[in-house]
PDB file of C-alpha atoms in Angstrom:
ATOM      1  CA  MET A   1      -2.362  54.099  47.524  1.00  0.00           C
ATOM      2  CA  SER A   2      -0.879  52.566  44.369  1.00  0.00           C
ATOM      3  CA  GLU A   3       1.584  49.678  44.428  1.00  0.00           C
ATOM      4  CA  LEU A   4       4.250  51.956  42.987  1.00  0.00           C
ATOM      5  CA  ALA A   5       3.718  54.531  45.727  1.00  0.00           C
ATOM      6  CA  LYS A   6       3.876  51.832  48.425  1.00  0.00           C
ATOM      7  CA  ALA A   7       7.106  50.441  46.980  1.00  0.00           C
ATOM      8  CA  LEU A   8       8.686  53.889  46.818  1.00  0.00           C
ATOM      9  CA  ALA A   9       7.725  54.555  50.434  1.00  0.00           C
ATOM     10  CA  GLU A  10       9.250  51.243  51.528  1.00  0.00           C
ATOM     11  CA  PHE A  11      12.420  51.875  49.528  1.00  0.00           C
ATOM     12  CA  GLN A  12      12.852  55.382  50.942  1.00  0.00           C
ATOM     13  CA  ALA A  13      12.197  54.205  54.501  1.00  0.00           C
ATOM     14  CA  ALA A  14      14.920  51.572  54.153  1.00  0.00           C
ATOM     15  CA  GLN A  15      17.584  54.042  53.047  1.00  0.00           C
ATOM     16  CA  THR A  16      20.305  55.054  55.483  1.00  0.00           C
ATOM     17  CA  GLY A  17      21.930  57.727  53.332  1.00  0.00           C
ATOM     18  CA  LEU A  18      24.483  57.712  50.558  1.00  0.00           C
ATOM     19  CA  GLU A  19      28.023  56.581  51.215  1.00  0.00           C
ATOM     20  CA  LEU A  20      30.396  59.553  50.996  1.00  0.00           C
ATOM     21  CA  ASP A  21      33.179  57.631  49.274  1.00  0.00           C
ATOM     22  CA  LYS A  22      35.025  60.414  47.447  1.00  0.00           C
ATOM     23  CA  GLN A  23      37.134  63.281  48.723  1.00  0.00           C
ATOM     24  CA  GLY A  24      36.606  66.651  47.076  1.00  0.00           C
ATOM     25  CA  ASN A  25      38.370  69.953  47.555  1.00  0.00           C
ATOM     26  CA  ARG A  26      36.248  70.910  50.552  1.00  0.00           C
ATOM     27  CA  SER A  27      34.518  67.767  51.773  1.00  0.00           C
ATOM     28  CA  GLN A  28      33.625  64.170  51.071  1.00  0.00           C
ATOM     29  CA  TYR A  29      30.828  63.379  48.637  1.00  0.00           C
ATOM     30  CA  ALA A  30      28.971  60.448  47.089  1.00  0.00           C
ATOM     31  CA  SER A  31      30.342  59.183  43.788  1.00  0.00           C
ATOM     32  CA  VAL A  32      28.113  58.109  40.929  1.00  0.00           C
ATOM     33  CA  GLY A  33      29.017  54.511  41.833  1.00  0.00           C
ATOM     34  CA  SER A  34      27.732  55.013  45.372  1.00  0.00           C
ATOM     35  CA  VAL A  35      24.546  56.565  44.035  1.00  0.00           C
ATOM     36  CA  MET A  36      23.912  53.704  41.616  1.00  0.00           C
ATOM     37  CA  THR A  37      24.540  51.100  44.326  1.00  0.00           C
ATOM     38  CA  LYS A  38      21.734  52.639  46.357  1.00  0.00           C
ATOM     39  CA  VAL A  39      19.435  52.942  43.361  1.00  0.00           C
ATOM     40  CA  LYS A  40      19.855  49.260  42.494  1.00  0.00           C
ATOM     41  CA  GLN A  41      18.556  48.397  45.970  1.00  0.00           C
ATOM     42  CA  ALA A  42      15.184  49.593  44.717  1.00  0.00           C
ATOM     43  CA  ALA A  43      14.868  46.243  42.922  1.00  0.00           C
ATOM     44  CA  GLN A  44      14.313  44.609  46.311  1.00  0.00           C
ATOM     45  CA  HIS A  45      11.037  46.543  46.446  1.00  0.00           C
ATOM     46  CA  GLY A  46       9.937  45.654  42.915  1.00  0.00           C
ATOM     47  CA  LEU A  47      11.203  48.900  41.446  1.00  0.00           C
ATOM     48  CA  SER A  48      13.285  49.390  38.323  1.00  0.00           C
ATOM     49  CA  PHE A  49      14.220  52.333  36.130  1.00  0.00           C
ATOM     50  CA  SER A  50      15.152  53.259  32.591  1.00  0.00           C
ATOM     51  CA  GLN A  51      16.495  56.516  31.190  1.00  0.00           C
ATOM     52  CA  LEU A  52      16.282  57.527  27.532  1.00  0.00           C
ATOM     53  CA  VAL A  53      17.311  60.669  25.671  1.00  0.00           C
ATOM     54  CA  ASP A  54      14.407  61.877  23.539  1.00  0.00           C
ATOM     55  CA  TYR A  55      13.357  64.814  21.386  1.00  0.00           C
ATOM     56  CA  GLU A  56       9.852  66.163  20.842  1.00  0.00           C
ATOM     57  CA  ASP A  57       8.697  69.130  18.788  1.00  0.00           C
ATOM     58  CA  GLY A  58       7.727  71.930  21.123  1.00  0.00           C
ATOM     59  CA  VAL A  59       9.574  70.308  24.022  1.00  0.00           C
ATOM     60  CA  GLY A  60      13.119  69.890  22.768  1.00  0.00           C
ATOM     61  CA  THR A  61      15.835  67.463  23.776  1.00  0.00           C
ATOM     62  CA  HIS A  62      15.312  65.925  27.192  1.00  0.00           C
ATOM     63  CA  LEU A  63      16.054  62.894  29.333  1.00  0.00           C
ATOM     64  CA  LYS A  64      13.080  60.695  30.155  1.00  0.00           C
ATOM     65  CA  THR A  65      13.337  58.818  33.440  1.00  0.00           C
ATOM     66  CA  TYR A  66      10.943  55.898  33.893  1.00  0.00           C
ATOM     67  CA  ILE A  67      10.341  54.522  37.397  1.00  0.00           C
ATOM     68  CA  MET A  68       8.563  51.178  37.024  1.00  0.00           C
ATOM     69  CA  HIS A  69       6.999  48.665  39.411  1.00  0.00           C
ATOM     70  CA  THR A  70       6.411  44.945  38.973  1.00  0.00           C
ATOM     71  CA  SER A  71       2.667  45.633  39.179  1.00  0.00           C
ATOM     72  CA  GLY A  72       2.908  47.334  35.789  1.00  0.00           C
ATOM     73  CA  GLU A  73       2.593  50.850  37.171  1.00  0.00           C
ATOM     74  CA  GLU A  74       5.093  53.486  36.146  1.00  0.00           C
ATOM     75  CA  LYS A  75       5.788  57.191  36.347  1.00  0.00           C
ATOM     76  CA  VAL A  76       7.787  59.260  33.885  1.00  0.00           C
ATOM     77  CA  GLY A  77       9.709  62.478  34.385  1.00  0.00           C
ATOM     78  CA  ARG A  78      11.505  64.746  31.907  1.00  0.00           C
ATOM     79  CA  TYR A  79      14.747  66.625  32.494  1.00  0.00           C
ATOM     80  CA  PRO A  80      15.899  69.231  29.939  1.00  0.00           C
ATOM     81  CA  ILE A  81      19.121  68.651  28.013  1.00  0.00           C
ATOM     82  CA  ALA A  82      20.449  72.057  27.003  1.00  0.00           C
ATOM     83  CA  VAL A  83      23.968  73.211  26.177  1.00  0.00           C
ATOM     84  CA  ASP A  84      25.233  76.266  24.346  1.00  0.00           C
ATOM     85  CA  ASP A  85      26.263  74.165  21.316  1.00  0.00           C
ATOM     86  CA  MET A  86      23.896  71.281  20.569  1.00  0.00           C
ATOM     87  CA  THR A  87      26.246  70.014  17.838  1.00  0.00           C
ATOM     88  CA  ASN A  88      29.036  69.385  20.361  1.00  0.00           C
ATOM     89  CA  ASN A  89      28.731  65.740  21.385  1.00  0.00           C
ATOM     90  CA  GLN A  90      31.174  66.113  24.257  1.00  0.00           C
ATOM     91  CA  LYS A  91      29.066  68.831  25.837  1.00  0.00           C
ATOM     92  CA  LEU A  92      25.898  66.833  25.197  1.00  0.00           C
ATOM     93  CA  GLY A  93      27.452  63.762  26.808  1.00  0.00           C
ATOM     94  CA  SER A  94      28.392  65.785  29.862  1.00  0.00           C
ATOM     95  CA  ALA A  95      24.902  67.263  30.140  1.00  0.00           C
ATOM     96  CA  ILE A  96      23.295  63.829  29.764  1.00  0.00           C
ATOM     97  CA  SER A  97      25.497  62.317  32.493  1.00  0.00           C
ATOM     98  CA  TYR A  98      24.610  65.203  34.781  1.00  0.00           C
ATOM     99  CA  ALA A  99      20.904  64.857  34.000  1.00  0.00           C
ATOM    100  CA  ARG A 100      20.895  61.079  34.559  1.00  0.00           C
ATOM    101  CA  ARG A 101      22.171  61.401  38.108  1.00  0.00           C
ATOM    102  CA  TYR A 102      19.988  64.256  39.291  1.00  0.00           C
ATOM    103  CA  ALA A 103      16.815  63.143  37.525  1.00  0.00           C
ATOM    104  CA  LEU A 104      17.087  59.661  38.992  1.00  0.00           C
ATOM    105  CA  MET A 105      17.822  60.880  42.498  1.00  0.00           C
ATOM    106  CA  ALA A 106      14.916  63.298  42.359  1.00  0.00           C
ATOM    107  CA  ALA A 107      12.542  60.614  41.050  1.00  0.00           C
ATOM    108  CA  LEU A 108      13.447  58.239  43.879  1.00  0.00           C
ATOM    109  CA  GLY A 109      13.583  60.918  46.569  1.00  0.00           C
ATOM    110  CA  MET A 110      17.324  60.559  47.130  1.00  0.00           C
ATOM    111  CA  ALA A 111      18.620  63.937  45.971  1.00  0.00           C
ATOM    112  CA  ALA A 112      19.721  65.039  49.422  1.00  0.00           C
ATOM    113  CA  GLY A 113      23.267  64.136  50.328  1.00  0.00           C
ATOM    114  CA  ILE A 114      24.814  64.316  46.851  1.00  0.00           C
ATOM    115  CA  GLN A 115      27.782  66.658  46.622  1.00  0.00           C
ATOM    116  CA  GLU A 116      26.878  68.969  43.765  1.00  0.00           C
ATOM    117  CA  VAL A 117      30.346  70.354  43.098  1.00  0.00           C
ATOM    118  CA  GLU A 118      32.982  67.677  42.639  1.00  0.00           C
ATOM    119  CA  PHE A 119      33.412  65.224  39.788  1.00  0.00           C
ATOM    120  CA  ASP A 120      33.240  61.481  39.220  1.00  0.00           C
ATOM    121  CA  ASP A 121      33.257  59.523  35.964  1.00  0.00           C
ATOM    122  CA  ASP A 122      31.017  62.249  34.580  1.00  0.00           C
ATOM    123  CA  ASP A 123      32.154  65.845  35.021  1.00  0.00           C
ATOM    124  CA  ASP A 124      28.916  67.065  36.646  1.00  0.00           C
ATOM    125  CA  GLY A 125      28.264  69.384  33.714  1.00  0.00           C
ATOM    126  CA  GLU A 126      31.482  71.337  34.254  1.00  0.00           C
ATOM    127  CA  ILE A 127      32.501  71.071  30.605  1.00  0.00           C
ATOM    128  CA  ASN A 128      29.859  73.679  29.814  1.00  0.00           C
ATOM    129  CA  GLY A 129      32.121  76.140  31.561  1.00  0.00           C
ATOM    130  CA  ALA A 130      31.879  79.297  33.609  1.00  0.00           C
ATOM    131  CA  LEU A 131      29.599  81.813  31.987  1.00  0.00           C
ATOM    132  CA  LYS A 132      29.722  85.615  32.099  1.00  0.00           C
ATOM    133  CA  ASP A 133      26.764  87.674  33.208  1.00  0.00           C
ATOM    134  CA  ALA A 134      24.564  88.733  30.313  1.00  0.00           C
ATOM    135  CA  PRO A 135      23.534  92.388  29.898  1.00  0.00           C
ATOM    136  CA  LYS A 136      20.184  93.464  31.289  1.00  0.00           C
ATOM    137  CA  GLN A 137      17.251  93.899  28.917  1.00  0.00           C
ATOM    138  CA  THR A 138      14.733  96.499  29.967  1.00  0.00           C
ATOM    139  CA  ALA A 139      12.786  97.366  26.789  1.00  0.00           C
ATOM    140  CA  LYS A 140       9.403  95.781  26.218  1.00  0.00           C
ATOM    141  CA  THR A 141       9.678  93.491  23.216  1.00  0.00           C
ATOM    142  CA  GLY A 142       6.226  92.015  22.802  1.00  0.00           C
ATOM    143  CA  LYS A 143       7.719  88.522  23.121  1.00  0.00           C
ATOM    144  CA  PRO A 144       5.843  85.762  25.015  1.00  0.00           C
ATOM    145  CA  TYR A 145       8.367  85.960  27.854  1.00  0.00           C
ATOM    146  CA  ASP A 146      10.179  88.563  29.935  1.00  0.00           C
ATOM    147  CA  LEU A 147      13.898  87.833  30.255  1.00  0.00           C
ATOM    148  CA  ASP A 148      14.291  90.168  33.220  1.00  0.00           C
ATOM    149  CA  ALA A 149      11.492  88.362  35.057  1.00  0.00           C
ATOM    150  CA  LEU A 150      12.979  84.966  34.182  1.00  0.00           C
ATOM    151  CA  GLU A 151      16.347  86.031  35.560  1.00  0.00           C
ATOM    152  CA  ILE A 152      14.759  87.248  38.796  1.00  0.00           C
ATOM    153  CA  ARG A 153      12.884  83.937  39.098  1.00  0.00           C
ATOM    154  CA  ILE A 154      16.063  81.917  38.574  1.00  0.00           C
ATOM    155  CA  GLN A 155      17.916  83.900  41.243  1.00  0.00           C
ATOM    156  CA  LYS A 156      15.374  82.762  43.841  1.00  0.00           C
ATOM    157  CA  PHE A 157      16.358  79.092  43.555  1.00  0.00           C
ATOM    158  CA  THR A 158      18.753  77.725  46.167  1.00  0.00           C
ATOM    159  CA  SER A 159      18.892  74.072  45.073  1.00  0.00           C
ATOM    160  CA  LEU A 160      19.819  72.456  41.761  1.00  0.00           C
ATOM    161  CA  THR A 161      16.896  70.056  41.986  1.00  0.00           C
ATOM    162  CA  GLY A 162      14.351  72.880  42.248  1.00  0.00           C
ATOM    163  CA  LEU A 163      16.041  75.020  39.609  1.00  0.00           C
ATOM    164  CA  ASN A 164      16.289  72.315  36.990  1.00  0.00           C
ATOM    165  CA  ALA A 165      12.781  70.988  37.679  1.00  0.00           C
ATOM    166  CA  TRP A 166      11.493  74.492  36.919  1.00  0.00           C
ATOM    167  CA  VAL A 167      13.609  74.697  33.756  1.00  0.00           C
ATOM    168  CA  GLY A 168      12.104  71.366  32.718  1.00  0.00           C
ATOM    169  CA  GLU A 169       8.606  72.815  33.073  1.00  0.00           C
ATOM    170  CA  MET A 170       9.669  75.811  30.974  1.00  0.00           C
ATOM    171  CA  ASN A 171      11.247  73.640  28.268  1.00  0.00           C
ATOM    172  CA  PRO A 172       8.540  74.111  25.565  1.00  0.00           C
ATOM    173  CA  MET A 173       8.839  77.888  25.801  1.00  0.00           C
ATOM    174  CA  LEU A 174      12.636  77.711  25.929  1.00  0.00           C
ATOM    175  CA  THR A 175      12.698  75.545  22.803  1.00  0.00           C
ATOM    176  CA  GLU A 176      10.689  78.157  20.931  1.00  0.00           C
ATOM    177  CA  MET A 177      12.961  80.879  22.297  1.00  0.00           C
ATOM    178  CA  SER A 178      16.077  79.098  21.023  1.00  0.00           C
ATOM    179  CA  LYS A 179      14.557  78.799  17.539  1.00  0.00           C
ATOM    180  CA  ALA A 180      13.022  82.272  17.208  1.00  0.00           C
ATOM    181  CA  ASN A 181      15.437  84.362  19.271  1.00  0.00           C
ATOM    182  CA  PRO A 182      18.851  82.672  19.635  1.00  0.00           C
ATOM    183  CA  LYS A 183      20.371  85.676  21.416  1.00  0.00           C
ATOM    184  CA  ASP A 184      17.637  85.587  24.056  1.00  0.00           C
ATOM    185  CA  TRP A 185      18.285  81.863  24.497  1.00  0.00           C
ATOM    186  CA  GLU A 186      22.007  82.522  24.948  1.00  0.00           C
ATOM    187  CA  ARG A 187      21.252  85.105  27.603  1.00  0.00           C
ATOM    188  CA  PHE A 188      18.799  82.810  29.408  1.00  0.00           C
ATOM    189  CA  TYR A 189      21.305  79.952  29.227  1.00  0.00           C
ATOM    190  CA  ALA A 190      23.996  82.216  30.687  1.00  0.00           C
ATOM    191  CA  PHE A 191      22.091  83.251  33.794  1.00  0.00           C
ATOM    192  CA  TRP A 192      20.671  79.725  34.240  1.00  0.00           C
ATOM    193  CA  LYS A 193      24.167  78.232  34.293  1.00  0.00           C
ATOM    194  CA  LYS A 194      25.487  81.095  36.430  1.00  0.00           C
ATOM    195  CA  GLN A 195      22.833  80.321  39.057  1.00  0.00           C
ATOM    196  CA  GLU A 196      23.751  76.637  38.925  1.00  0.00           C
ATOM    197  CA  LYS A 197      27.383  77.549  39.548  1.00  0.00           C
ATOM    198  CA  ASP A 198      26.446  79.948  42.383  1.00  0.00           C
ATOM    199  CA  ILE A 199      24.401  77.184  44.024  1.00  0.00           C
ATOM    200  CA  THR A 200      27.212  74.642  43.792  1.00  0.00           C
ATOM    201  CA  ASP A 201      29.714  77.237  45.071  1.00  0.00           C
ATOM    202  CA  GLY A 202      27.466  78.021  48.049  1.00  0.00           C
ATOM    203  CA  LYS A 203      26.862  81.640  47.009  1.00  0.00           C
ATOM    204  CA  THR A 204      23.055  81.529  47.235  1.00  0.00           C
TER     205      THR A 204
END
């Protein structure tokens, strides 16, 4: 077992859960401050992290999360940054704040226990708004993807962590879709964000 893996195991074993220090509309939840307090405890096990927004051709805009160990070992994960208007810095900032929290919690194995509805200093991606259902597409188009199949796949997810990890894996194809077929991208974005909202509203 690597030194990084050992340190992560020790860190996770020492955790007692996130402090639910905020009151939402329906229940208490952990604020970003509470989350970061727990994450900083990873330093006691030789762990540190860094998060950078990056862009790569064929991949698109994404957040890179680096989990590092004092031994020199590290692991890197990517989380997609996608909004309906990539020229809107306010929407981008919201999406980046949202990505930072969930990517870091997933990387450290601390995703469970975070309220995925209410807001803190970041708005949890809410600025991207409620999105209407897109019309169904049934005709075969010869494109390297099937929007109907993608929508069915998205509807099977019941957690934000799983949904957005899958979107991250699909990011190269989605980047090409947004360039070659903007209307398809808008439709995909609509049912992606609708599923996110359904998950946070407890409708899945």
